[in-house]
Amino acid sequence: MPPTLVVRDREHPLTAAESDAVVALAQEATRHDGFAPLSEQFRLSAGAREVDGVDHVLALDAAGAVVGYAQSRLGVEGEPPSAELVVAPAARRQGVGRALAAALPRDARIWSHGSGASAAAASSFAAALGLEPVRRLHVMGRSLRSGPPWPAADVPAGYAVRTFERGRDEDAWLALNAAAFAHHPEQGSLRRPDLEQRIAQPWWDPAGLILVVDADDPDRLAASHWTKVDPPDGEVGEVYVVAVSPERQGQGLGRLVTVLGLDHLRSLGLARVVLYVDEENVAAVRTYSALGFTDVEVHQQFARP
């Protein structure tokens, strides 16, 4: 029996119960598969319930329980929408995933997370839907306690380093992020409510958002490195967002803020650090490789040809 599909959007948002059911579904799939089926932005949007440009699709079984979920998000500046979906382990191979995919916008680009057998299954599912891989996201990592050393953080003349301050840096950081990721479908679309969502998370730590600023104008941001430790009491840190103003590129600021962030994460006593980087960002992949990062897994995005 095919699932019943329920569509939610800004005008008809998820109910609190539906949002809770989606979160529980994602957690169940994570425990079963060993990786999160929804990326951070998609999880936050499901929890926020009412977000512009976001549509939700719920798949319900005969008893009305949520056994599948899909979300699509509008692209940036004409880019196609991006999407993610998850099916309850007990409801797989019953047409739920196919029904959810069919309910998404035809031009949506669907993310697949995980590696190994899970990645192979996702590729087979995508091929059955007539989708082809169009984008690859590398998860890279390294030890903070061993491995090749990274260079010292030498701040060039004319620049200074400080950390993020609430009530002072929000707009400047958003402007820097938008400029640095102008052509990035997800990161470039970050807005003030998205930033506030992240600041409200348990892992938020202003000391972990490192800013490189003009020495003579400390409110003018040249580059930043937002580090993350989630869960806060865990042993793995993340190179969350590295942003360099397009006007300051070519001055080594990307490597500088990355090193500053690694120094910060190591000072917390963490064991490892991971990051996510688009395969097409050749310069960033080269920088991270030179700093001792190696591939952990690769995520793919699929779309119709």
mmCIF file of C-alpha atoms in Angstrom:
data_model
loop_
_atom_site.group_PDB
_atom_site.id
_atom_site.type_symbol
_atom_site.label_atom_id
_atom_site.label_comp_id
_atom_site.label_asym_id
_atom_site.label_seq_id
_atom_site.Cartn_x
_atom_site.Cartn_y
_atom_site.Cartn_z
ATOM 1 C CA MET A 1 0.000 0.000 0.000
ATOM 2 C CA PRO A 2 1.530 3.348 -1.027
ATOM 3 C CA PRO A 3 2.093 5.900 1.725
ATOM 4 C CA THR A 4 -0.118 8.922 2.234
ATOM 5 C CA LEU A 5 1.796 12.112 1.442
ATOM 6 C CA VAL A 6 1.264 15.377 3.303
ATOM 7 C CA VAL A 7 2.892 18.573 2.007
ATOM 8 C CA ARG A 8 3.780 21.460 4.318
ATOM 9 C CA ASP A 9 5.168 24.912 3.507
ATOM 10 C CA ARG A 10 5.379 28.436 4.902
ATOM 11 C CA GLU A 11 1.619 28.960 4.677
ATOM 12 C CA HIS A 12 0.807 25.492 6.009
ATOM 13 C CA PRO A 13 3.758 24.726 8.310
ATOM 14 C CA LEU A 14 4.619 21.524 10.081
ATOM 15 C CA THR A 15 2.773 21.085 13.342
ATOM 16 C CA ALA A 16 4.840 20.693 16.490
ATOM 17 C CA ALA A 17 3.939 16.987 16.565
ATOM 18 C CA GLU A 18 4.978 16.543 12.933
ATOM 19 C CA SER A 19 8.260 18.327 13.550
ATOM 20 C CA ASP A 20 8.955 16.095 16.553
ATOM 21 C CA ALA A 21 8.128 13.024 14.460
ATOM 22 C CA VAL A 22 10.581 14.094 11.749
ATOM 23 C CA VAL A 23 13.346 14.642 14.304
ATOM 24 C CA ALA A 24 12.638 11.221 15.833
ATOM 25 C CA LEU A 25 12.653 9.614 12.376
ATOM 26 C CA ALA A 26 16.023 11.159 11.541
ATOM 27 C CA GLN A 27 17.437 9.991 14.878
ATOM 28 C CA GLU A 28 16.153 6.456 14.294
ATOM 29 C CA ALA A 29 17.744 6.368 10.837
ATOM 30 C CA THR A 30 21.012 7.707 12.261
ATOM 31 C CA ARG A 31 21.155 4.936 14.856
ATOM 32 C CA HIS A 32 20.382 2.308 12.226
ATOM 33 C CA ASP A 33 22.678 3.555 9.454
ATOM 34 C CA GLY A 34 25.541 5.038 11.436
ATOM 35 C CA PHE A 35 25.285 8.486 9.821
ATOM 36 C CA ALA A 36 22.807 11.372 9.776
ATOM 37 C CA PRO A 37 20.435 11.294 6.772
ATOM 38 C CA LEU A 38 19.752 15.038 7.009
ATOM 39 C CA SER A 39 22.417 17.726 6.988
ATOM 40 C CA GLU A 40 22.404 20.481 9.586
ATOM 41 C CA GLN A 41 20.446 23.100 7.631
ATOM 42 C CA PHE A 42 17.729 20.600 6.761
ATOM 43 C CA ARG A 43 17.487 19.421 10.384
ATOM 44 C CA LEU A 44 17.225 23.000 11.623
ATOM 45 C CA SER A 45 14.524 23.813 9.066
ATOM 46 C CA ALA A 46 12.496 20.785 10.144
ATOM 47 C CA GLY A 47 12.767 21.937 13.746
ATOM 48 C CA ALA A 48 11.960 25.576 12.964
ATOM 49 C CA ARG A 49 8.820 24.451 11.051
ATOM 50 C CA GLU A 50 8.219 27.820 9.323
ATOM 51 C CA VAL A 51 11.035 28.824 6.970
ATOM 52 C CA ASP A 52 10.701 30.773 3.718
ATOM 53 C CA GLY A 53 11.557 28.779 0.612
ATOM 54 C CA VAL A 54 11.343 25.418 2.366
ATOM 55 C CA ASP A 55 8.785 22.702 1.592
ATOM 56 C CA HIS A 56 8.274 19.514 3.592
ATOM 57 C CA VAL A 57 6.761 16.195 2.479
ATOM 58 C CA LEU A 58 5.641 13.662 5.086
ATOM 59 C CA ALA A 59 4.983 10.018 4.212
ATOM 60 C CA LEU A 60 2.417 8.411 6.532
ATOM 61 C CA ASP A 61 1.628 4.723 6.928
ATOM 62 C CA ALA A 62 -1.884 3.309 7.344
ATOM 63 C CA ALA A 63 -1.818 4.135 11.055
ATOM 64 C CA GLY A 64 -0.810 7.752 10.400
ATOM 65 C CA ALA A 65 2.763 7.359 11.629
ATOM 66 C CA VAL A 66 5.528 9.291 9.859
ATOM 67 C CA VAL A 67 7.640 6.701 8.006
ATOM 68 C CA GLY A 68 9.359 9.043 5.564
ATOM 69 C CA TYR A 69 10.275 12.680 5.134
ATOM 70 C CA ALA A 70 11.628 14.877 2.363
ATOM 71 C CA GLN A 71 12.541 18.548 2.295
ATOM 72 C CA SER A 72 13.359 20.886 -0.563
ATOM 73 C CA ARG A 73 14.952 24.315 -0.304
ATOM 74 C CA LEU A 74 14.967 27.073 -2.906
ATOM 75 C CA GLY A 75 18.304 27.576 -4.620
ATOM 76 C CA VAL A 76 20.321 30.784 -4.611
ATOM 77 C CA GLU A 77 20.206 33.190 -7.563
ATOM 78 C CA GLY A 78 18.501 30.829 -9.972
ATOM 79 C CA GLU A 79 20.186 27.644 -8.732
ATOM 80 C CA PRO A 80 17.937 24.545 -8.644
ATOM 81 C CA PRO A 81 16.418 23.626 -5.286
ATOM 82 C CA SER A 82 18.311 21.171 -3.098
ATOM 83 C CA ALA A 83 16.607 18.309 -1.308
ATOM 84 C CA GLU A 84 17.156 15.524 1.191
ATOM 85 C CA LEU A 85 14.982 12.618 2.267
ATOM 86 C CA VAL A 86 14.894 9.849 4.851
ATOM 87 C CA VAL A 87 12.835 6.672 5.188
ATOM 88 C CA ALA A 88 12.302 4.720 8.408
ATOM 89 C CA PRO A 89 14.412 1.530 8.399
ATOM 90 C CA ALA A 90 11.325 -0.691 8.763
ATOM 91 C CA ALA A 91 9.560 1.026 5.842
ATOM 92 C CA ARG A 92 12.320 0.740 3.258
ATOM 93 C CA ARG A 93 11.911 -1.073 -0.070
ATOM 94 C CA GLN A 94 8.176 -0.402 0.051
ATOM 95 C CA GLY A 95 8.024 2.530 -2.363
ATOM 96 C CA VAL A 96 8.208 5.238 0.307
ATOM 97 C CA GLY A 97 11.456 6.744 -0.968
ATOM 98 C CA ARG A 98 10.235 6.724 -4.555
ATOM 99 C CA ALA A 99 6.974 8.429 -3.539
ATOM 100 C CA LEU A 100 8.849 11.116 -1.620
ATOM 101 C CA ALA A 101 11.240 11.740 -4.508
ATOM 102 C CA ALA A 102 8.320 12.053 -6.935
ATOM 103 C CA ALA A 103 6.767 14.730 -4.703
ATOM 104 C CA LEU A 104 9.868 16.935 -4.864
ATOM 105 C CA PRO A 105 10.330 19.639 -7.528
ATOM 106 C CA ARG A 106 11.383 18.007 -10.786
ATOM 107 C CA ASP A 107 14.613 20.026 -10.932
ATOM 108 C CA ALA A 108 15.536 19.355 -7.289
ATOM 109 C CA ARG A 109 19.040 18.110 -6.597
ATOM 110 C CA ILE A 110 18.902 15.364 -3.985
ATOM 111 C CA TRP A 111 21.709 14.813 -1.500
ATOM 112 C CA SER A 112 22.933 11.387 -0.432
ATOM 113 C CA HIS A 113 24.997 11.100 2.754
ATOM 114 C CA GLY A 114 27.010 8.208 4.129
ATOM 115 C CA SER A 115 29.574 5.920 2.571
ATOM 116 C CA GLY A 116 30.238 2.291 1.684
ATOM 117 C CA ALA A 117 27.138 0.135 1.262
ATOM 118 C CA SER A 118 24.841 3.072 2.084
ATOM 119 C CA ALA A 119 26.391 5.189 -0.667
ATOM 120 C CA ALA A 120 26.108 2.307 -3.127
ATOM 121 C CA ALA A 121 22.427 1.823 -2.248
ATOM 122 C CA ALA A 122 21.777 5.549 -2.673
ATOM 123 C CA SER A 123 23.469 5.522 -6.085
ATOM 124 C CA SER A 124 21.324 2.575 -7.182
ATOM 125 C CA PHE A 125 18.183 4.319 -5.934
ATOM 126 C CA ALA A 126 19.116 7.506 -7.787
ATOM 127 C CA ALA A 127 19.832 5.593 -10.992
ATOM 128 C CA ALA A 128 16.427 3.888 -10.756
ATOM 129 C CA LEU A 129 14.868 7.365 -10.629
ATOM 130 C CA GLY A 130 16.845 8.482 -13.678
ATOM 131 C CA LEU A 131 19.127 10.744 -11.647
ATOM 132 C CA GLU A 132 22.829 11.284 -12.220
ATOM 133 C CA PRO A 133 25.567 12.523 -9.831
ATOM 134 C CA VAL A 134 26.181 16.264 -10.257
ATOM 135 C CA ARG A 135 28.116 17.260 -7.136
ATOM 136 C CA ARG A 136 30.464 15.680 -4.609
ATOM 137 C CA LEU A 137 31.130 16.875 -1.071
ATOM 138 C CA HIS A 138 34.238 15.546 0.657
ATOM 139 C CA VAL A 139 34.325 14.891 4.390
ATOM 140 C CA MET A 140 37.970 15.244 5.407
ATOM 141 C CA GLY A 141 39.594 14.769 8.794
ATOM 142 C CA ARG A 142 42.829 14.622 10.739
ATOM 143 C CA SER A 143 44.121 14.049 14.257
ATOM 144 C CA LEU A 144 44.693 17.044 16.506
ATOM 145 C CA ARG A 145 47.143 15.060 18.633
ATOM 146 C CA SER A 146 49.386 13.484 16.005
ATOM 147 C CA GLY A 147 50.121 13.535 12.301
ATOM 148 C CA PRO A 148 51.860 16.207 10.245
ATOM 149 C CA PRO A 149 52.202 19.546 12.069
ATOM 150 C CA TRP A 150 50.489 22.606 10.681
ATOM 151 C CA PRO A 151 52.358 25.917 10.369
ATOM 152 C CA ALA A 152 52.346 28.673 12.960
ATOM 153 C CA ALA A 153 49.684 31.363 12.630
ATOM 154 C CA ASP A 154 51.634 34.389 11.398
ATOM 155 C CA VAL A 155 49.284 37.366 11.097
ATOM 156 C CA PRO A 156 50.286 39.673 8.205
ATOM 157 C CA ALA A 157 50.911 43.354 8.802
ATOM 158 C CA GLY A 158 47.737 45.395 8.627
ATOM 159 C CA TYR A 159 45.552 42.703 10.167
ATOM 160 C CA ALA A 160 44.490 41.715 13.678
ATOM 161 C CA VAL A 161 42.671 38.737 15.176
ATOM 162 C CA ARG A 162 39.710 38.723 17.551
ATOM 163 C CA THR A 163 36.631 36.611 18.228
ATOM 164 C CA PHE A 164 32.974 37.178 17.380
ATOM 165 C CA GLU A 165 30.912 39.498 19.581
ATOM 166 C CA ARG A 166 27.117 39.346 19.808
ATOM 167 C CA GLY A 167 25.444 42.624 18.954
ATOM 168 C CA ARG A 168 28.503 43.812 17.036
ATOM 169 C CA ASP A 169 29.424 41.360 14.306
ATOM 170 C CA GLU A 170 26.246 39.676 13.049
ATOM 171 C CA ASP A 171 25.629 41.866 10.002
ATOM 172 C CA ALA A 172 29.302 42.160 9.089
ATOM 173 C CA TRP A 173 29.785 38.404 9.319
ATOM 174 C CA LEU A 174 26.694 37.699 7.209
ATOM 175 C CA ALA A 175 27.972 40.125 4.561
ATOM 176 C CA LEU A 176 31.381 38.428 4.568
ATOM 177 C CA ASN A 177 29.785 34.990 4.333
ATOM 178 C CA ALA A 178 27.490 36.033 1.468
ATOM 179 C CA ALA A 179 30.388 37.507 -0.499
ATOM 180 C CA ALA A 180 32.669 34.534 0.108
ATOM 181 C CA PHE A 181 29.985 32.002 -0.856
ATOM 182 C CA ALA A 182 28.140 33.972 -3.530
ATOM 183 C CA HIS A 183 27.948 30.912 -5.778
ATOM 184 C CA HIS A 184 27.447 28.282 -3.072
ATOM 185 C CA PRO A 185 23.849 26.939 -3.098
ATOM 186 C CA GLU A 186 23.594 26.383 0.675
ATOM 187 C CA GLN A 187 26.145 28.459 2.549
ATOM 188 C CA GLY A 188 25.680 31.559 0.405
ATOM 189 C CA SER A 189 21.988 31.764 1.284
ATOM 190 C CA LEU A 190 22.539 32.050 5.046
ATOM 191 C CA ARG A 191 20.401 34.850 6.511
ATOM 192 C CA ARG A 192 20.032 36.471 9.930
ATOM 193 C CA PRO A 193 17.391 33.960 11.140
ATOM 194 C CA ASP A 194 19.685 31.102 10.047
ATOM 195 C CA LEU A 195 22.558 32.632 11.996
ATOM 196 C CA GLU A 196 20.369 33.107 15.065
ATOM 197 C CA GLN A 197 19.273 29.466 14.817
ATOM 198 C CA ARG A 198 22.877 28.361 15.020
ATOM 199 C CA ILE A 199 23.725 30.746 17.846
ATOM 200 C CA ALA A 200 20.837 29.194 19.789
ATOM 201 C CA GLN A 201 22.322 25.688 19.490
ATOM 202 C CA PRO A 202 24.001 24.054 22.517
ATOM 203 C CA TRP A 203 27.337 23.910 20.682
ATOM 204 C CA TRP A 204 27.533 27.679 20.045
ATOM 205 C CA ASP A 205 30.669 29.282 21.454
ATOM 206 C CA PRO A 206 31.642 32.831 20.407
ATOM 207 C CA ALA A 207 35.276 32.013 21.199
ATOM 208 C CA GLY A 208 35.117 29.476 18.384
ATOM 209 C CA LEU A 209 34.224 32.049 15.716
ATOM 210 C CA ILE A 210 37.588 33.613 14.905
ATOM 211 C CA LEU A 211 37.802 36.842 12.912
ATOM 212 C CA VAL A 212 40.655 38.403 10.967
ATOM 213 C CA VAL A 213 40.000 42.147 10.807
ATOM 214 C CA ASP A 214 41.686 45.291 9.571
ATOM 215 C CA ALA A 215 44.124 46.465 12.231
ATOM 216 C CA ASP A 216 42.983 50.072 11.796
ATOM 217 C CA ASP A 217 39.273 49.196 11.543
ATOM 218 C CA PRO A 218 38.445 46.152 13.706
ATOM 219 C CA ASP A 219 34.804 46.197 12.594
ATOM 220 C CA ARG A 220 35.831 45.453 9.007
ATOM 221 C CA LEU A 221 36.085 41.686 8.546
ATOM 222 C CA ALA A 222 38.603 40.223 6.117
ATOM 223 C CA ALA A 223 38.229 36.525 6.941
ATOM 224 C CA SER A 224 36.690 34.229 9.516
ATOM 225 C CA HIS A 225 36.821 30.655 10.747
ATOM 226 C CA TRP A 226 33.782 29.352 12.578
ATOM 227 C CA THR A 227 34.731 26.220 14.502
ATOM 228 C CA LYS A 228 32.219 23.854 16.020
ATOM 229 C CA VAL A 229 32.206 21.144 18.685
ATOM 230 C CA ASP A 230 29.010 19.079 18.554
ATOM 231 C CA PRO A 231 28.263 17.585 21.011
ATOM 232 C CA PRO A 232 29.968 20.200 23.205
ATOM 233 C CA ASP A 233 31.451 17.494 25.431
ATOM 234 C CA GLY A 234 32.660 15.383 22.499
ATOM 235 C CA GLU A 235 36.190 14.822 21.237
ATOM 236 C CA VAL A 236 35.705 15.877 17.611
ATOM 237 C CA GLY A 237 35.797 19.466 16.398
ATOM 238 C CA GLU A 238 34.778 20.804 13.016
ATOM 239 C CA VAL A 239 36.114 23.366 10.584
ATOM 240 C CA TYR A 240 32.556 24.642 10.230
ATOM 241 C CA VAL A 241 32.814 27.693 7.955
ATOM 242 C CA VAL A 242 35.938 29.352 6.564
ATOM 243 C CA ALA A 243 35.173 32.601 4.740
ATOM 244 C CA VAL A 244 37.555 35.018 3.054
ATOM 245 C CA SER A 245 36.446 38.293 1.512
ATOM 246 C CA PRO A 246 36.863 38.110 -2.285
ATOM 247 C CA GLU A 247 38.744 41.416 -2.050
ATOM 248 C CA ARG A 248 41.340 39.808 0.255
ATOM 249 C CA GLN A 249 41.891 36.529 -1.535
ATOM 250 C CA GLY A 250 45.428 35.643 -2.534
ATOM 251 C CA GLN A 251 46.921 36.974 0.721
ATOM 252 C CA GLY A 252 47.020 33.662 2.581
ATOM 253 C CA LEU A 253 44.142 34.589 4.876
ATOM 254 C CA GLY A 254 42.306 31.321 4.231
ATOM 255 C CA ARG A 255 45.251 29.298 5.485
ATOM 256 C CA LEU A 256 45.748 31.740 8.376
ATOM 257 C CA VAL A 257 42.202 31.482 9.741
ATOM 258 C CA THR A 258 42.207 27.725 9.230
ATOM 259 C CA VAL A 259 45.377 27.413 11.310
ATOM 260 C CA LEU A 260 43.958 29.743 13.970
ATOM 261 C CA GLY A 261 40.912 27.498 14.205
ATOM 262 C CA LEU A 262 43.000 24.341 14.435
ATOM 263 C CA ASP A 263 45.012 25.933 17.237
ATOM 264 C CA HIS A 264 41.768 26.772 19.053
ATOM 265 C CA LEU A 265 40.328 23.265 18.690
ATOM 266 C CA ARG A 266 43.570 21.678 19.859
ATOM 267 C CA SER A 267 43.601 23.975 22.908
ATOM 268 C CA LEU A 268 40.257 22.435 23.915
ATOM 269 C CA GLY A 269 41.904 19.026 24.173
ATOM 270 C CA LEU A 270 39.960 17.498 21.283
ATOM 271 C CA ALA A 271 41.182 14.354 19.537
ATOM 272 C CA ARG A 272 40.153 14.970 15.919
ATOM 273 C CA VAL A 273 38.817 17.571 13.531
ATOM 274 C CA VAL A 274 36.649 17.135 10.441
ATOM 275 C CA LEU A 275 35.435 19.414 7.670
ATOM 276 C CA TYR A 276 33.179 19.409 4.616
ATOM 277 C CA VAL A 277 34.442 20.774 1.304
ATOM 278 C CA ASP A 278 33.009 20.840 -2.205
ATOM 279 C CA GLU A 279 35.070 18.851 -4.682
ATOM 280 C CA GLU A 280 34.948 21.777 -7.125
ATOM 281 C CA ASN A 281 36.640 24.041 -4.573
ATOM 282 C CA VAL A 282 40.060 22.885 -5.714
ATOM 283 C CA ALA A 283 41.954 25.593 -3.823
ATOM 284 C CA ALA A 284 40.316 24.668 -0.515
ATOM 285 C CA VAL A 285 40.885 20.936 -1.037
ATOM 286 C CA ARG A 286 44.548 21.688 -1.769
ATOM 287 C CA THR A 287 44.857 23.845 1.363
ATOM 288 C CA TYR A 288 43.270 21.241 3.622
ATOM 289 C CA SER A 289 45.334 18.420 2.131
ATOM 290 C CA ALA A 290 48.502 20.424 2.797
ATOM 291 C CA LEU A 291 47.371 20.789 6.421
ATOM 292 C CA GLY A 292 47.189 17.022 6.861
ATOM 293 C CA PHE A 293 43.512 16.367 6.125
ATOM 294 C CA THR A 294 42.526 13.205 4.251
ATOM 295 C CA ASP A 295 39.187 11.907 2.947
ATOM 296 C CA VAL A 296 36.869 10.210 5.439
ATOM 297 C CA GLU A 297 33.843 9.844 3.153
ATOM 298 C CA VAL A 298 32.232 11.477 0.126
ATOM 299 C CA HIS A 299 28.626 12.692 -0.142
ATOM 300 C CA GLN A 300 26.915 13.019 -3.514
ATOM 301 C CA GLN A 301 24.126 15.088 -4.988
ATOM 302 C CA PHE A 302 21.947 13.701 -7.773
ATOM 303 C CA ALA A 303 19.773 15.403 -10.391
ATOM 304 C CA ARG A 304 17.957 14.707 -13.622
ATOM 305 C CA PRO A 305 20.186 15.125 -16.691
#
